[in-house]
Short mmCIF file of C-alpha atoms and ligand atoms in Angstrom, two decimals:
data_model
loop_
_atom_site.label_atom_id
_atom_site.label_comp_id
_atom_site.label_asym_id
_atom_site.label_seq_id
_atom_site.Cartn_x
_atom_site.Cartn_y
_atom_site.Cartn_z
CA UNK A 4 28.97 -34.04 5.81
CA UNK A 5 27.35 -31.22 3.61
CA UNK A 6 24.40 -29.42 5.57
CA UNK A 7 22.90 -26.58 4.03
CA UNK A 8 20.27 -24.16 5.23
CA UNK A 9 18.23 -22.99 2.06
CA UNK A 10 16.72 -19.88 3.22
CA UNK A 11 14.39 -17.28 1.62
CA UNK A 12 10.86 -15.72 2.07
CA UNK A 13 7.70 -17.57 0.87
CA UNK A 14 7.84 -18.05 -2.67
CA UNK A 15 11.77 -17.77 -3.07
CA UNK A 16 12.26 -21.16 -4.66
CA UNK A 17 13.58 -23.24 -1.75
CA UNK A 18 11.12 -26.39 -2.43
CA UNK A 19 11.98 -26.11 -6.09
CA UNK A 20 15.59 -25.68 -5.64
CA UNK A 21 15.94 -28.39 -2.85
CA UNK A 22 15.11 -31.05 -5.26
CA UNK A 23 17.85 -30.39 -7.74
CA UNK A 24 20.27 -29.81 -4.95
CA UNK A 25 19.54 -32.92 -3.05
CA UNK A 26 19.77 -35.04 -6.27
CA UNK A 27 23.16 -33.66 -7.34
CA UNK A 28 24.86 -33.82 -3.95
CA UNK A 29 23.04 -36.81 -2.47
CA UNK A 30 21.42 -35.28 0.62
CA UNK A 31 18.19 -35.69 2.40
CA UNK A 32 15.60 -32.89 2.11
CA UNK A 33 14.35 -31.81 5.38
CA UNK A 34 11.21 -29.38 4.91
CA UNK A 35 9.29 -28.59 7.83
CA UNK A 36 6.33 -27.09 5.80
CA UNK A 37 5.98 -30.53 3.62
CA UNK A 38 6.27 -32.38 7.17
CA UNK A 39 3.21 -30.14 8.58
CA UNK A 40 1.07 -30.62 5.34
CA UNK A 41 1.62 -34.15 5.51
CA UNK A 42 0.43 -34.19 9.39
CA UNK A 43 -2.49 -32.01 8.25
CA UNK A 44 -3.65 -34.53 5.56
CA UNK A 45 -3.35 -37.27 8.16
CA UNK A 46 -5.55 -35.45 10.44
CA UNK A 47 -3.02 -35.83 13.30
CA UNK A 48 -3.41 -33.82 16.31
CA UNK A 49 -0.30 -32.07 15.47
CA UNK A 50 -1.45 -31.16 12.07
CA UNK A 51 -4.96 -30.10 13.10
CA UNK A 52 -2.88 -27.70 15.56
CA UNK A 53 -0.53 -26.35 13.15
CA UNK A 54 -3.35 -25.97 10.55
CA UNK A 55 -4.64 -23.04 12.90
CA UNK A 56 -1.31 -21.15 12.28
CA UNK A 57 -0.70 -21.87 8.65
CA UNK A 58 -4.00 -20.82 7.55
CA UNK A 59 -3.51 -17.52 9.27
CA UNK A 60 -0.17 -17.12 7.87
CA UNK A 61 1.65 -17.15 11.13
CA UNK A 62 4.49 -19.59 12.24
CA UNK A 63 3.66 -22.72 14.06
CA UNK A 64 5.04 -22.90 17.59
CA UNK A 65 9.06 -23.71 17.73
CA UNK A 66 8.77 -26.83 19.73
CA UNK A 67 6.58 -28.36 17.03
CA UNK A 68 9.08 -27.86 14.25
CA UNK A 69 12.10 -28.68 16.50
CA UNK A 70 10.57 -31.91 17.46
CA UNK A 71 9.90 -32.92 13.83
CA UNK A 72 13.36 -32.34 12.78
CA UNK A 73 14.98 -34.12 15.69
CA UNK A 74 12.83 -37.11 14.77
CA UNK A 75 14.23 -36.97 10.92
CA UNK A 76 17.84 -36.22 12.11
CA UNK A 77 17.51 -39.63 14.14
CA UNK A 78 16.09 -41.67 11.42
CA UNK A 79 18.73 -40.44 8.87
CA UNK A 80 21.76 -40.51 11.16
CA UNK A 81 23.81 -42.11 8.21
CA UNK A 82 23.09 -39.43 5.70
CA UNK A 83 25.79 -37.84 3.90
CA UNK A 84 24.12 -34.37 4.72
CA UNK A 85 20.85 -32.62 4.58
CA UNK A 86 19.02 -29.59 3.03
CA UNK A 87 16.91 -27.70 5.63
CA UNK A 88 14.21 -26.03 3.70
CA UNK A 89 11.96 -23.64 5.43
CA UNK A 90 13.70 -24.27 8.94
CA UNK A 91 15.07 -22.74 11.00
CA UNK A 92 12.64 -19.87 10.80
CA UNK A 93 13.40 -18.22 14.12
CA UNK A 94 16.84 -17.70 16.01
CA UNK A 95 15.42 -20.08 18.81
CA UNK A 96 15.21 -22.87 16.10
CA UNK A 97 18.65 -21.84 14.60
CA UNK A 98 20.31 -22.58 18.05
CA UNK A 99 18.50 -25.50 18.64
CA UNK A 100 19.44 -26.86 15.15
CA UNK A 101 23.01 -26.12 15.94
CA UNK A 102 22.86 -28.11 19.31
CA UNK A 103 21.15 -30.99 17.47
CA UNK A 104 23.65 -31.19 14.73
CA UNK A 105 26.56 -31.23 17.32
CA UNK A 106 25.16 -34.60 18.52
CA UNK A 107 25.41 -35.61 14.79
CA UNK A 108 28.67 -34.89 14.30
CA UNK A 109 28.50 -31.90 11.63
CA UNK A 110 27.66 -28.44 11.75
CA UNK A 111 25.91 -26.27 9.25
CA UNK A 112 28.16 -25.89 6.28
CA UNK A 113 26.40 -22.73 4.75
CA UNK A 114 23.46 -20.93 4.58
CA UNK A 115 22.12 -20.00 1.15
CA UNK A 116 19.67 -17.20 0.97
CA UNK A 117 17.54 -16.74 -2.26
CA UNK A 118 16.71 -13.14 -3.22
CA UNK A 119 13.47 -12.40 -4.75
CA UNK A 120 11.56 -9.16 -5.24
CA UNK A 121 8.31 -8.95 -3.13
CA UNK A 122 6.34 -8.65 -6.22
CA UNK A 123 7.67 -11.30 -7.87
CA UNK A 124 7.00 -13.66 -4.84
CA UNK A 125 3.35 -12.50 -4.53
CA UNK A 126 2.88 -13.27 -8.42
CA UNK A 127 4.45 -16.61 -7.94
CA UNK A 128 2.30 -17.81 -4.68
CA UNK A 129 -1.03 -16.24 -6.40
CA UNK A 130 -0.28 -18.60 -9.20
CA UNK A 131 0.48 -21.41 -7.51
CA UNK A 132 -2.58 -21.04 -5.27
CA UNK A 133 -4.48 -21.53 -8.37
CA UNK A 134 -3.30 -25.07 -8.84
CA UNK A 135 -1.77 -26.24 -5.61
CA UNK A 136 -4.76 -26.41 -3.23
CA UNK A 137 -2.26 -24.88 -0.48
CA UNK A 138 -4.61 -22.71 1.66
CA UNK A 139 -2.09 -20.39 2.55
CA UNK A 140 -1.63 -19.29 -0.94
CA UNK A 141 -5.38 -18.78 -1.70
CA UNK A 142 -5.53 -15.26 -0.82
CA UNK A 143 -3.59 -12.31 -1.23
CA UNK A 144 -3.89 -10.94 2.26
CA UNK A 145 -2.46 -14.41 3.84
CA UNK A 146 0.32 -14.33 1.32
CA UNK A 147 1.11 -10.50 2.76
CA UNK A 148 0.88 -11.72 6.08
CA UNK A 149 3.43 -14.63 5.48
CA UNK A 150 5.82 -11.83 4.12
CA UNK A 151 5.39 -9.57 7.09
CA UNK A 152 6.16 -12.61 9.43
CA UNK A 153 9.25 -13.41 7.53
CA UNK A 154 10.39 -10.07 8.01
CA UNK A 155 9.80 -9.70 11.56
CA UNK A 156 10.38 -13.34 12.68
CA UNK A 157 12.61 -15.03 10.19
CA UNK A 158 15.17 -12.42 8.91
CA UNK A 159 16.90 -12.27 12.27
CA UNK A 160 18.15 -15.97 11.42
CA UNK A 161 20.03 -14.34 8.66
CA UNK A 162 22.27 -12.51 11.04
CA UNK A 163 22.78 -15.62 12.92
CA UNK A 164 24.42 -17.32 10.26
CA UNK A 165 26.12 -14.02 9.13
CA UNK A 166 27.89 -13.97 12.68
CA UNK A 167 28.95 -17.59 11.96
CA UNK A 168 30.57 -16.57 8.47
CA UNK A 169 28.12 -19.04 6.72
CA UNK A 170 25.84 -16.81 5.01
CA UNK A 171 25.67 -16.64 0.96
CA UNK A 172 23.24 -14.51 -0.94
CA UNK A 173 21.82 -15.81 -4.50
CA UNK A 174 20.19 -13.89 -6.86
CA UNK A 175 16.85 -15.97 -6.98
CA UNK A 176 15.26 -14.35 -10.20
CA UNK A 177 15.62 -15.78 -13.59
CA UNK A 178 15.34 -19.62 -14.89
CA UNK A 179 15.16 -22.51 -12.30
CA UNK A 180 18.17 -23.58 -14.04
CA UNK A 181 20.10 -20.37 -13.74
CA UNK A 182 19.44 -20.11 -10.36
CA UNK A 183 20.35 -23.81 -9.62
CA UNK A 184 23.89 -23.01 -11.52
CA UNK A 185 24.51 -20.12 -9.16
CA UNK A 186 23.58 -22.22 -6.15
CA UNK A 187 26.02 -25.10 -7.21
CA UNK A 188 28.63 -22.52 -7.76
CA UNK A 189 28.47 -21.79 -4.01
CA UNK A 190 27.93 -25.10 -3.01
CA UNK A 191 31.28 -26.28 -4.83
CA UNK A 192 33.26 -23.47 -3.56
CA UNK A 193 32.46 -24.47 0.02
CA UNK A 194 33.03 -28.22 -0.49
CA UNK A 195 36.39 -27.27 -1.99
CA UNK A 196 37.34 -25.46 1.16
P1 AP5 B 12 6.53 -23.36 3.85
O1 AP5 B 12 6.14 -24.53 3.32
O2 AP5 B 12 8.11 -23.73 4.30
O3 AP5 B 12 6.21 -22.50 2.87
P2 AP5 B 12 6.96 -21.08 2.53
O4 AP5 B 12 8.21 -20.36 3.38
O5 AP5 B 12 5.98 -20.00 2.81
O6 AP5 B 12 7.49 -21.00 1.26
P3 AP5 B 12 6.90 -21.85 -0.15
O7 AP5 B 12 6.82 -23.11 0.02
O8 AP5 B 12 5.54 -21.24 -0.21
O9 AP5 B 12 7.87 -21.12 -0.90
P4 AP5 B 12 9.29 -21.79 -1.68
O10 AP5 B 12 10.40 -20.92 -1.34
O11 AP5 B 12 9.68 -23.53 -1.22
O12 AP5 B 12 9.19 -21.56 -3.20
P5 AP5 B 12 8.82 -22.66 -4.18
O13 AP5 B 12 10.04 -23.44 -4.69
O14 AP5 B 12 7.62 -23.58 -3.77
O15 AP5 B 12 5.91 -23.14 5.11
C1 AP5 B 12 4.50 -23.04 5.26
C2 AP5 B 12 3.79 -22.61 6.64
O16 AP5 B 12 4.19 -23.64 7.42
C3 AP5 B 12 4.57 -21.38 7.19
O17 AP5 B 12 3.83 -20.36 6.79
C4 AP5 B 12 4.34 -21.67 8.54
O18 AP5 B 12 3.12 -21.44 9.37
C5 AP5 B 12 4.70 -23.23 8.71
N1 AP5 B 12 6.00 -23.39 8.82
C6 AP5 B 12 6.84 -24.04 8.21
N2 AP5 B 12 8.04 -24.14 8.68
C7 AP5 B 12 8.06 -23.82 9.83
C8 AP5 B 12 9.21 -23.53 10.82
N3 AP5 B 12 10.29 -23.81 10.56
N4 AP5 B 12 8.78 -22.74 12.17
C9 AP5 B 12 7.52 -22.28 11.99
N5 AP5 B 12 6.41 -22.53 11.22
C10 AP5 B 12 6.95 -23.31 10.07
O19 AP5 B 12 8.42 -21.87 -5.37
C11 AP5 B 12 7.09 -21.05 -5.20
C12 AP5 B 12 6.52 -21.07 -6.59
O20 AP5 B 12 7.21 -20.30 -7.68
C13 AP5 B 12 6.25 -22.41 -7.14
O21 AP5 B 12 4.79 -22.52 -8.01
C14 AP5 B 12 7.16 -22.61 -8.21
O22 AP5 B 12 6.92 -23.39 -9.18
C15 AP5 B 12 7.53 -21.41 -8.82
N6 AP5 B 12 8.98 -20.88 -8.84
C16 AP5 B 12 10.09 -21.70 -8.45
N7 AP5 B 12 11.11 -21.17 -8.99
C17 AP5 B 12 10.93 -19.96 -9.82
C18 AP5 B 12 11.63 -19.53 -10.87
N8 AP5 B 12 12.83 -19.18 -10.83
N9 AP5 B 12 10.74 -18.67 -11.66
C19 AP5 B 12 9.27 -18.60 -11.70
N10 AP5 B 12 8.48 -19.38 -10.66
C20 AP5 B 12 9.58 -19.77 -9.87
MG1 MG B 13 8.60 -24.63 0.09
#
């Protein structure tokens, strides 16, 4: 199995690169942000609760996202691997993911961290906000709040994987294709081990 955590701040390109990775390596894409937005558009209780956090640029409670991931892992128990996009975002989530994957037979293979400068992140998200309708992309203050939350609550996840020797950094600026090639190189090295 190939289990990849695709890591990086809001706007780093996690969703964009995930699409290429899952296609090339035949993996399942598990993006908690996408799952939460689906809950919101279906107006479920969970979605309505989550929306309050998302609109403020804050993280949704750990139990909510852990529950969603657990459900998907069960559902795709025959998958050849997963790309985790936007999860884990806290060390509690990271530890829980290790625990859940133990049951599914294969640990995280590597964590790929996309490195992009703050000004570029803000520009990308403001630009997407004009067309996407994503409520959390609409104002620069919400975008800045998301970046702060990333720095305080999510960055420790990087150390979690560094300690496991699974952390790999990728330069996340340039064309989508250039970045994808850098990612493939790291994945192929890991697979070859
Ligand atoms: P989530 O949906 O995960 O959003 P995010 O982390 O803020 O990241 P984005 O989806 O905005 O960015 P991305 O890295 O996927 O970049 P993308 O490829 O889209 O989470 C949203 C919210 O849900 C969170 O704030 C939180 O409230 C909640 N949530 C989700 N998961 C959670 C969890 N585990 N725990 C708790 N709460 C959780 O690219 C961005 C833009 O840039 C696009 O327009 C794209 O076209 C463009 N772009 C991509 N690559 C390039 C490039 N190379 N050059 C130029 N532009 C590019
Ligand atoms: Mg995304």
